[in-house]
PDB file of C-alpha atoms in Angstrom:
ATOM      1  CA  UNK A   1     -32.901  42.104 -13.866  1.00  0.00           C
ATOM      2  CA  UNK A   2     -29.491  40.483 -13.740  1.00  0.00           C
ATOM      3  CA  UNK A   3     -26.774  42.262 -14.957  1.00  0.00           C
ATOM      4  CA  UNK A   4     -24.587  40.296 -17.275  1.00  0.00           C
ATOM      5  CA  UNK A   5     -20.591  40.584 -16.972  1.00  0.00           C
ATOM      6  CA  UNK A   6     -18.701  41.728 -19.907  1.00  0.00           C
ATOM      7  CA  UNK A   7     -17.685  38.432 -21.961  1.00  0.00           C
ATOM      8  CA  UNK A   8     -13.332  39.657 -20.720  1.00  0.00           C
ATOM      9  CA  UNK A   9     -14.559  39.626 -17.470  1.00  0.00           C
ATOM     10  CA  UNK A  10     -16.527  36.075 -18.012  1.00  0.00           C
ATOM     11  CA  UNK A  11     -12.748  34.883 -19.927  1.00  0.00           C
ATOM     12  CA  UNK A  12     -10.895  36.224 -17.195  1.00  0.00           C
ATOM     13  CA  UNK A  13     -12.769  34.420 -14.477  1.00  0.00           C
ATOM     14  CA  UNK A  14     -12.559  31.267 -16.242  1.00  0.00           C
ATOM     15  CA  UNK A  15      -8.721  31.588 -16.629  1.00  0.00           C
ATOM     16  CA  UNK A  16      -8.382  32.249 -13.072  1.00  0.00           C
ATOM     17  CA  UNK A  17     -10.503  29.080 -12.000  1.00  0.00           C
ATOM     18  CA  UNK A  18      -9.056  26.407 -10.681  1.00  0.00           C
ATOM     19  CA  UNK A  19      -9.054  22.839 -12.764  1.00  0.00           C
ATOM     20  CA  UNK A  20     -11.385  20.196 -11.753  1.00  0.00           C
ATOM     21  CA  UNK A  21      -9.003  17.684 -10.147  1.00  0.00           C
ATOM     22  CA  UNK A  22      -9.513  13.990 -11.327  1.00  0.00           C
ATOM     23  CA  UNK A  23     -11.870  11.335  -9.244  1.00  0.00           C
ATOM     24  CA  UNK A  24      -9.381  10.355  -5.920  1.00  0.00           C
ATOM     25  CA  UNK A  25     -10.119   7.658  -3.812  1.00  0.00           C
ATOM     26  CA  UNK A  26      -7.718   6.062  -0.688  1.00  0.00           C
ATOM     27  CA  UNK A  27      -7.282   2.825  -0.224  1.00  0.00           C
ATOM     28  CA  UNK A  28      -5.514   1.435   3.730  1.00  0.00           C
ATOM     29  CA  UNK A  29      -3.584  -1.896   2.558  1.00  0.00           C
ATOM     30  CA  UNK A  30      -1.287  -3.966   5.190  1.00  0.00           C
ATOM     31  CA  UNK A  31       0.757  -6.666   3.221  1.00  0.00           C
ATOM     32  CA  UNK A  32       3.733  -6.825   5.410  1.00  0.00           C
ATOM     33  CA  UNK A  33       6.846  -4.814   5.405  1.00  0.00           C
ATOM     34  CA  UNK A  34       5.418  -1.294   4.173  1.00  0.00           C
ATOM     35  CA  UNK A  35       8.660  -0.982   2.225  1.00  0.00           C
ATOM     36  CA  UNK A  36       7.529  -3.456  -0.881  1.00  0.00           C
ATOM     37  CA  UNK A  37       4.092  -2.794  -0.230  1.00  0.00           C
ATOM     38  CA  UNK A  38       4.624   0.824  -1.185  1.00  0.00           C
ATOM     39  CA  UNK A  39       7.146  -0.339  -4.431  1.00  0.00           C
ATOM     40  CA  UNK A  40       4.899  -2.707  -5.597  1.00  0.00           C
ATOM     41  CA  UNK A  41       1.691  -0.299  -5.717  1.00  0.00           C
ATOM     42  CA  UNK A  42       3.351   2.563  -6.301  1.00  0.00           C
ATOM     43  CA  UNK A  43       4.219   0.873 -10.264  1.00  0.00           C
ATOM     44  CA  UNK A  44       0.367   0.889 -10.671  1.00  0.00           C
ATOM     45  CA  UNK A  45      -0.955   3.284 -13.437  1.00  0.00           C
ATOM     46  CA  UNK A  46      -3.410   5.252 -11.890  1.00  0.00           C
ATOM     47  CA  UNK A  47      -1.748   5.290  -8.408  1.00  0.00           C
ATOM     48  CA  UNK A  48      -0.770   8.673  -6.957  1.00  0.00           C
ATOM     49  CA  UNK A  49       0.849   8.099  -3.851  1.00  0.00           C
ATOM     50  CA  UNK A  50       1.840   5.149  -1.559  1.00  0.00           C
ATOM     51  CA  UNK A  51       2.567   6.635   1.796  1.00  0.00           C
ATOM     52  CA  UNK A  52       3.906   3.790   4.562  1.00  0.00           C
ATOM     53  CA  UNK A  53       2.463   3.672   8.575  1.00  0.00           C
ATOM     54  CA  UNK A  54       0.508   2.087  10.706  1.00  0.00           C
ATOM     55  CA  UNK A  55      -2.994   1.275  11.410  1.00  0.00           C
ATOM     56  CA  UNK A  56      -5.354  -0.838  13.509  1.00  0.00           C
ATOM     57  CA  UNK A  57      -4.137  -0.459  16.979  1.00  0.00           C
ATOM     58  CA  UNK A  58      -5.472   1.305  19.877  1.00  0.00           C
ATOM     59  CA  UNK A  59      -2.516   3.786  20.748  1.00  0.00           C
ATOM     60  CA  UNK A  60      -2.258   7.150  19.523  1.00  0.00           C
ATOM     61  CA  UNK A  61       0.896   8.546  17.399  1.00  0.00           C
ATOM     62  CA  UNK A  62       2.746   5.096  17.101  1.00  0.00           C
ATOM     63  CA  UNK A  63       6.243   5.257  16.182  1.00  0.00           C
ATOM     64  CA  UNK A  64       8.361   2.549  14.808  1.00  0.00           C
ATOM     65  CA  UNK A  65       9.360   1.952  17.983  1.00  0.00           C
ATOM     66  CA  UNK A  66       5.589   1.418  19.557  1.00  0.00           C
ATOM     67  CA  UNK A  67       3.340   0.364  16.769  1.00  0.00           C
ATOM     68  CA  UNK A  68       3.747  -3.273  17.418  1.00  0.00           C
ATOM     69  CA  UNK A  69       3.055  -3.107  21.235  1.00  0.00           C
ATOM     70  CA  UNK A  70      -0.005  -1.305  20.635  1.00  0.00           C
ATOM     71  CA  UNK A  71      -1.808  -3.844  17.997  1.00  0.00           C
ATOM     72  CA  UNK A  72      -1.324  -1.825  15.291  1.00  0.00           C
ATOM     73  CA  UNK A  73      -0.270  -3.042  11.571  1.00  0.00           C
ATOM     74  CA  UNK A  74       2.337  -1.966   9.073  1.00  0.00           C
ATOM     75  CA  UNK A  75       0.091  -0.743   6.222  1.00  0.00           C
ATOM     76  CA  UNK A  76       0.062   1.887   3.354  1.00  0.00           C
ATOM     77  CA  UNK A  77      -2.287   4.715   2.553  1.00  0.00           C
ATOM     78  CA  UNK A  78      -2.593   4.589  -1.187  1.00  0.00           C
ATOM     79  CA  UNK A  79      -4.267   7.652  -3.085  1.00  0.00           C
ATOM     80  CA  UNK A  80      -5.294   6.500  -6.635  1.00  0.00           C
ATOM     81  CA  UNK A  81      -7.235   7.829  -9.487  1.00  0.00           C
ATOM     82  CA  UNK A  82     -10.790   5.847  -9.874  1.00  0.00           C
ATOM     83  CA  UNK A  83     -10.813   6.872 -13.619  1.00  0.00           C
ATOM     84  CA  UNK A  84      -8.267   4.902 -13.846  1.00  0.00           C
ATOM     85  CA  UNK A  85      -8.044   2.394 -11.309  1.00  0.00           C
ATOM     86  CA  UNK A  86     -11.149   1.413  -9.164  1.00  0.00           C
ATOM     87  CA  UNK A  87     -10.632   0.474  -5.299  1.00  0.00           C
ATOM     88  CA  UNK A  88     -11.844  -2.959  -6.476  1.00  0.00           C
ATOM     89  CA  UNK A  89      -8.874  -3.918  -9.033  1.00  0.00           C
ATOM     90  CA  UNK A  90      -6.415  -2.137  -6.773  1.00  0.00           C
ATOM     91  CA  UNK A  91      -7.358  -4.687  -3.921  1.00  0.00           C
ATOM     92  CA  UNK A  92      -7.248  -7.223  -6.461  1.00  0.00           C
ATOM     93  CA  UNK A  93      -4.080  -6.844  -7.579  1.00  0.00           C
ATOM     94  CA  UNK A  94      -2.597  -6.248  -4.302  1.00  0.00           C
ATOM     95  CA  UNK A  95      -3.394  -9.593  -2.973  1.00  0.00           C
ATOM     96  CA  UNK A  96      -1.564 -11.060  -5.700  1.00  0.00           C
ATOM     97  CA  UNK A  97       1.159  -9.199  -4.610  1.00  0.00           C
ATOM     98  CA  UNK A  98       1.353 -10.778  -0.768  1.00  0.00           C
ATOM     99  CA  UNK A  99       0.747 -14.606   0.756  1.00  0.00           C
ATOM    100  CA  UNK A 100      -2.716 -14.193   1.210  1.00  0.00           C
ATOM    101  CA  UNK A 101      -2.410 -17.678   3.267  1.00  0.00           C
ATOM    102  CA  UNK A 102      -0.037 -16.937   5.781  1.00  0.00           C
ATOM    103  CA  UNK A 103      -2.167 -15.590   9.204  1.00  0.00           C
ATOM    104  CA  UNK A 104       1.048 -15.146  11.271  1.00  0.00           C
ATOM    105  CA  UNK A 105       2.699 -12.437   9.402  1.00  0.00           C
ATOM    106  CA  UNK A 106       4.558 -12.317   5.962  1.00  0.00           C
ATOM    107  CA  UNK A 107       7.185 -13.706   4.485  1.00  0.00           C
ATOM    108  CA  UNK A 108      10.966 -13.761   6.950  1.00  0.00           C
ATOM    109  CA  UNK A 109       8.398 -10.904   9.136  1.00  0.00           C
ATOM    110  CA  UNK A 110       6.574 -12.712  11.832  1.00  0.00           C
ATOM    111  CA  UNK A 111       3.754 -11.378  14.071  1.00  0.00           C
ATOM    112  CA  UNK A 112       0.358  -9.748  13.824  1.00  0.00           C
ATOM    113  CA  UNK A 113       2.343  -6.198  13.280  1.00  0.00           C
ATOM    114  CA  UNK A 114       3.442  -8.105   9.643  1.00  0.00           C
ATOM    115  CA  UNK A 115       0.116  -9.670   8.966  1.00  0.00           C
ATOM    116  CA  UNK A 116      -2.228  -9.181   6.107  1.00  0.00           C
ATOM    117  CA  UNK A 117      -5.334  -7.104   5.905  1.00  0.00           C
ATOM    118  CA  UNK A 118      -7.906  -4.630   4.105  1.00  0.00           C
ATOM    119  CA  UNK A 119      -9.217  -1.553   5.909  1.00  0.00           C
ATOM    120  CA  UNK A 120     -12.253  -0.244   4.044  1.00  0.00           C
ATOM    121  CA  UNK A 121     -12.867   3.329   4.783  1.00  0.00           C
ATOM    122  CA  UNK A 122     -16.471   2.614   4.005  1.00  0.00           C
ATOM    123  CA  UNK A 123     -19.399   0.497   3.122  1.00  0.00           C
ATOM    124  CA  UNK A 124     -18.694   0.468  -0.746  1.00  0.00           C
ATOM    125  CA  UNK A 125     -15.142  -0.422  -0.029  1.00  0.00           C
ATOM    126  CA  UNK A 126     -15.616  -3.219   2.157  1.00  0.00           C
ATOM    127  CA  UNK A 127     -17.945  -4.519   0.021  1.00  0.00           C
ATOM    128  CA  UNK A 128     -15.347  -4.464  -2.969  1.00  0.00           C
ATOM    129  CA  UNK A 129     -12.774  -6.006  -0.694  1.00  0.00           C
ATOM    130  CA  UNK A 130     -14.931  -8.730   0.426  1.00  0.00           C
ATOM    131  CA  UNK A 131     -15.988  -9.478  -3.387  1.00  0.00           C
ATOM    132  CA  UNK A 132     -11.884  -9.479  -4.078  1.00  0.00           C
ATOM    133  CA  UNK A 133     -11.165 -11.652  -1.119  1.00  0.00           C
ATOM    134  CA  UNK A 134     -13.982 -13.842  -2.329  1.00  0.00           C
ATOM    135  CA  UNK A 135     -12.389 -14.045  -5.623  1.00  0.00           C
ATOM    136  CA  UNK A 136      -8.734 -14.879  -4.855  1.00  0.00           C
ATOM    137  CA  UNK A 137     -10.506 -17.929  -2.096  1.00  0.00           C
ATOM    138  CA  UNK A 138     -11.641 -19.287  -5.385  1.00  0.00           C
ATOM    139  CA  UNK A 139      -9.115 -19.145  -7.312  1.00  0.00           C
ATOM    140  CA  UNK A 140      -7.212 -20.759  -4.458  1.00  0.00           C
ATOM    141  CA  UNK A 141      -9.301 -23.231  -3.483  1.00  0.00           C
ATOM    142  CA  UNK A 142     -10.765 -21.584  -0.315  1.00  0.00           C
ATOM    143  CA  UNK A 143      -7.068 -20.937   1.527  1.00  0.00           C
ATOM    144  CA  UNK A 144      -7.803 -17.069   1.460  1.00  0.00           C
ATOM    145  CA  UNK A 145      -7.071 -15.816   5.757  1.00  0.00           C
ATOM    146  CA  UNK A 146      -6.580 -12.189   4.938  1.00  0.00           C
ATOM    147  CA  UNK A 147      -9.281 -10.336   6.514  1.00  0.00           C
ATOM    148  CA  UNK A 148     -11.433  -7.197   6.075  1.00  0.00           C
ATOM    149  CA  UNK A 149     -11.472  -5.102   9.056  1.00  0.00           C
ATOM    150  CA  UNK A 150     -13.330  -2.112  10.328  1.00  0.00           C
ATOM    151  CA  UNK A 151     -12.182   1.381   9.232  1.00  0.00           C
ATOM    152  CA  UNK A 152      -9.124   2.575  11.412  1.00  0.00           C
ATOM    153  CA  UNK A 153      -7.332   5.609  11.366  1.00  0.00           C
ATOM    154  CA  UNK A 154      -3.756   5.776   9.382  1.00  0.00           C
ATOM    155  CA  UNK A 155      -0.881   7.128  10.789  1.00  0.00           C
ATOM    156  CA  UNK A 156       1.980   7.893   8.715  1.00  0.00           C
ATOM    157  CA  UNK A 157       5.201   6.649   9.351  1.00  0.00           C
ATOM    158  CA  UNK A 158       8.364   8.655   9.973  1.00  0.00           C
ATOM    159  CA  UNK A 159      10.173  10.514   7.073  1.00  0.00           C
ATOM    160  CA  UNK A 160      13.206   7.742   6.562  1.00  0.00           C
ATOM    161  CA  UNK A 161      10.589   5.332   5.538  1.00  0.00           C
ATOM    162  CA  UNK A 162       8.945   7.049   2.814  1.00  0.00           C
ATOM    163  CA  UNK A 163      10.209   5.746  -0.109  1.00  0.00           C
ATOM    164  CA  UNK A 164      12.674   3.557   1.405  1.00  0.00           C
ATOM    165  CA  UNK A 165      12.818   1.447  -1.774  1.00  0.00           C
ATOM    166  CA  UNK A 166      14.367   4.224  -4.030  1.00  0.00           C
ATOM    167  CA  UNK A 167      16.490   6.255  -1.171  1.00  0.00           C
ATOM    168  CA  UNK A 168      20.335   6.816  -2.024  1.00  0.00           C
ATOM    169  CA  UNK A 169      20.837   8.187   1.490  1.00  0.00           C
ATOM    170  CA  UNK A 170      23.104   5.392   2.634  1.00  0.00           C
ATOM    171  CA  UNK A 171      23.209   3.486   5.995  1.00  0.00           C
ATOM    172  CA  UNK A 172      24.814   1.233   8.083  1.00  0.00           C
ATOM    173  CA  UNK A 173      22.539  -1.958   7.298  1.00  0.00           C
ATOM    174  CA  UNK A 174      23.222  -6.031   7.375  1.00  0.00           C
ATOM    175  CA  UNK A 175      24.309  -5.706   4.106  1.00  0.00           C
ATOM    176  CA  UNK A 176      26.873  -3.111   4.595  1.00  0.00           C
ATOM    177  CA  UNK A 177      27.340   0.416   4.333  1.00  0.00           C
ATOM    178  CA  UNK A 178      24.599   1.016   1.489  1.00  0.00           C
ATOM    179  CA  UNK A 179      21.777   2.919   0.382  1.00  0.00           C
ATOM    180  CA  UNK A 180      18.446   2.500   1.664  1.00  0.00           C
ATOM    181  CA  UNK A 181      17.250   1.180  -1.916  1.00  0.00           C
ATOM    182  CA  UNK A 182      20.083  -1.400  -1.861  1.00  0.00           C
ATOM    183  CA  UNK A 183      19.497  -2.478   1.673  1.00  0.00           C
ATOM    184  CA  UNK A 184      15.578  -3.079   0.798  1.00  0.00           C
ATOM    185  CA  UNK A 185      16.340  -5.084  -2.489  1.00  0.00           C
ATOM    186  CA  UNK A 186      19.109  -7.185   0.069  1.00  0.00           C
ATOM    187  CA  UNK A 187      15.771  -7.376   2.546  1.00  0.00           C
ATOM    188  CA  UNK A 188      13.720  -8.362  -0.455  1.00  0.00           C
ATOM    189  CA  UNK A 189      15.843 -10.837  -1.834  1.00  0.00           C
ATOM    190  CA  UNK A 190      16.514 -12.439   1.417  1.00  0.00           C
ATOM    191  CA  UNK A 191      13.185 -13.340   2.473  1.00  0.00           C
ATOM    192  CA  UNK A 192      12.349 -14.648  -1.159  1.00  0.00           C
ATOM    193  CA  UNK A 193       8.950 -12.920  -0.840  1.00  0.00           C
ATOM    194  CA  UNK A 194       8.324 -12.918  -4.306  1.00  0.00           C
ATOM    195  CA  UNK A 195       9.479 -16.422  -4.981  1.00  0.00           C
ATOM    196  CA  UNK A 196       6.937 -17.319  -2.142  1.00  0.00           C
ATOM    197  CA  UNK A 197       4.175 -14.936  -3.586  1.00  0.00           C
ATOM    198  CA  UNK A 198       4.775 -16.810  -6.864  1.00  0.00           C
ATOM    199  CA  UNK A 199       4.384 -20.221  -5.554  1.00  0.00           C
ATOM    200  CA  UNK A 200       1.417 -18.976  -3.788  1.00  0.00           C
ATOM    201  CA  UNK A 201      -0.556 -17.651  -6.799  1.00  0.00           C
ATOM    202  CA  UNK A 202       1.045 -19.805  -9.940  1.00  0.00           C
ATOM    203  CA  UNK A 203       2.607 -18.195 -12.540  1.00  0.00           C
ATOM    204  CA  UNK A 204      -0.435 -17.629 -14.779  1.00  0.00           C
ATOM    205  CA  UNK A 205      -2.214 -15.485 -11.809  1.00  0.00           C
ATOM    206  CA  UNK A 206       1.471 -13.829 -11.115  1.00  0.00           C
ATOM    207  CA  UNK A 207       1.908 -13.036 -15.001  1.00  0.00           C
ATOM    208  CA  UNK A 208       1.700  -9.443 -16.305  1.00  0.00           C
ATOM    209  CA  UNK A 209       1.258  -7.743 -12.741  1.00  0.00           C
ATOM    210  CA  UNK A 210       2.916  -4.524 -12.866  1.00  0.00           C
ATOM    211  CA  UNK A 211       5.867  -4.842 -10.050  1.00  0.00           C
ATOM    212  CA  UNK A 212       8.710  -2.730  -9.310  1.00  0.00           C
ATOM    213  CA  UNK A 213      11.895  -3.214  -7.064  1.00  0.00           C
ATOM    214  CA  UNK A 214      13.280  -6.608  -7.734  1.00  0.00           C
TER     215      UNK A 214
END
């Protein structure tokens, strides 16, 4: 016969236990420059963390430096809450966010490193993507080119890029002697991404998306 605990021992145990931490998924997104990728997803309710890199090559540990010559993408590794986001809306939303018609890169950033993409991390994911990608091609009349590729390891960027977009660590940039978060809005600005996103999507389709740093 089982004996039972005392019911302090039963309230201690439970006191001690850990919390059961909410659903978490990761998404792998490459929409350009990883700087406004990571401010524009990082405004999402339901979005954890937005941590820039690169993905898709075939070297090992790419730097800043390397990344390009080894085929790999700029991209972010976004953790997110599926109780209160699903994978499916996050994609969603962040093709709304890029020029899903531009195959040569994005925006003033030219080159496959700058190019758009999706990298599943499984079966359910890329079939989400595809049904996203599916949608925004209808909604713009077929002119959809960003692509859902096979799963592909991330590789986090260096330190200085993390959250470029709100860094007050100043920096001898184009624009001056500034902080990081001044130099991206100057970057921003300057290669009228949203302007071009807008004209890409209308403003009906633009309307109401949760956006930060402009």
């Amino acid at each position: 016969m089982k004996r039972l605990l005392p019911l302090p021992v039963v309230a201690a145990l439970a006191a001690a236990a850990p919390f059961a931490p909410a659903q978490a998924e990761t998404a792998i997104l490459a929409g350009g420059c990883f700087w406004c990728v990571e401010s524009d997803l990082e405004a999402l309710p339901g979005v954890r963390e937005v941590v820039s890199g690169y993905a898709g090559g075939t070297t090992q540990n790419p730097t800043y430096k390397t990344y390009e010559r080894g085929g790999h993408r700029e991209v972010v590794k976004v953790d997110f809450d599926e109780s209160k986001i699903s994978y499916g809306d996050l994609v969603g939303i962040f093709l709304r966010t890029i020029d899903v018609t531009d195959p040569d890169g994005q925006f003033c950033d030219r080159g496959h490193a700058y190019s758009s993409a999706v990298y599943p991390l499984d079966g359910a994911q890329a079939a989400q993507a595809e049904e996203e990608i599916a949608r925004a091609r209808k909604t713009l009349g077929g002119k959809v080119v960003t692509p859902v590729e096979a799963a592909a390891v991330f590789w986090p960027a260096e330190d200085y890029h993390q959250d470029y977009y709100k860094s007050q660590v100043r920096t001898l940039t184009r624009f001056g002697f500034v902080s990081r978060a001044d130099a991206y809005k100057g970057y921003r600005k300057g290669c009228g991404r949203d302007a071009r996103v807008k004209s890409v999507w209308g403003a009906e389709a633009y309307k109401g998306l949760p956006k930060a740093g402009f």
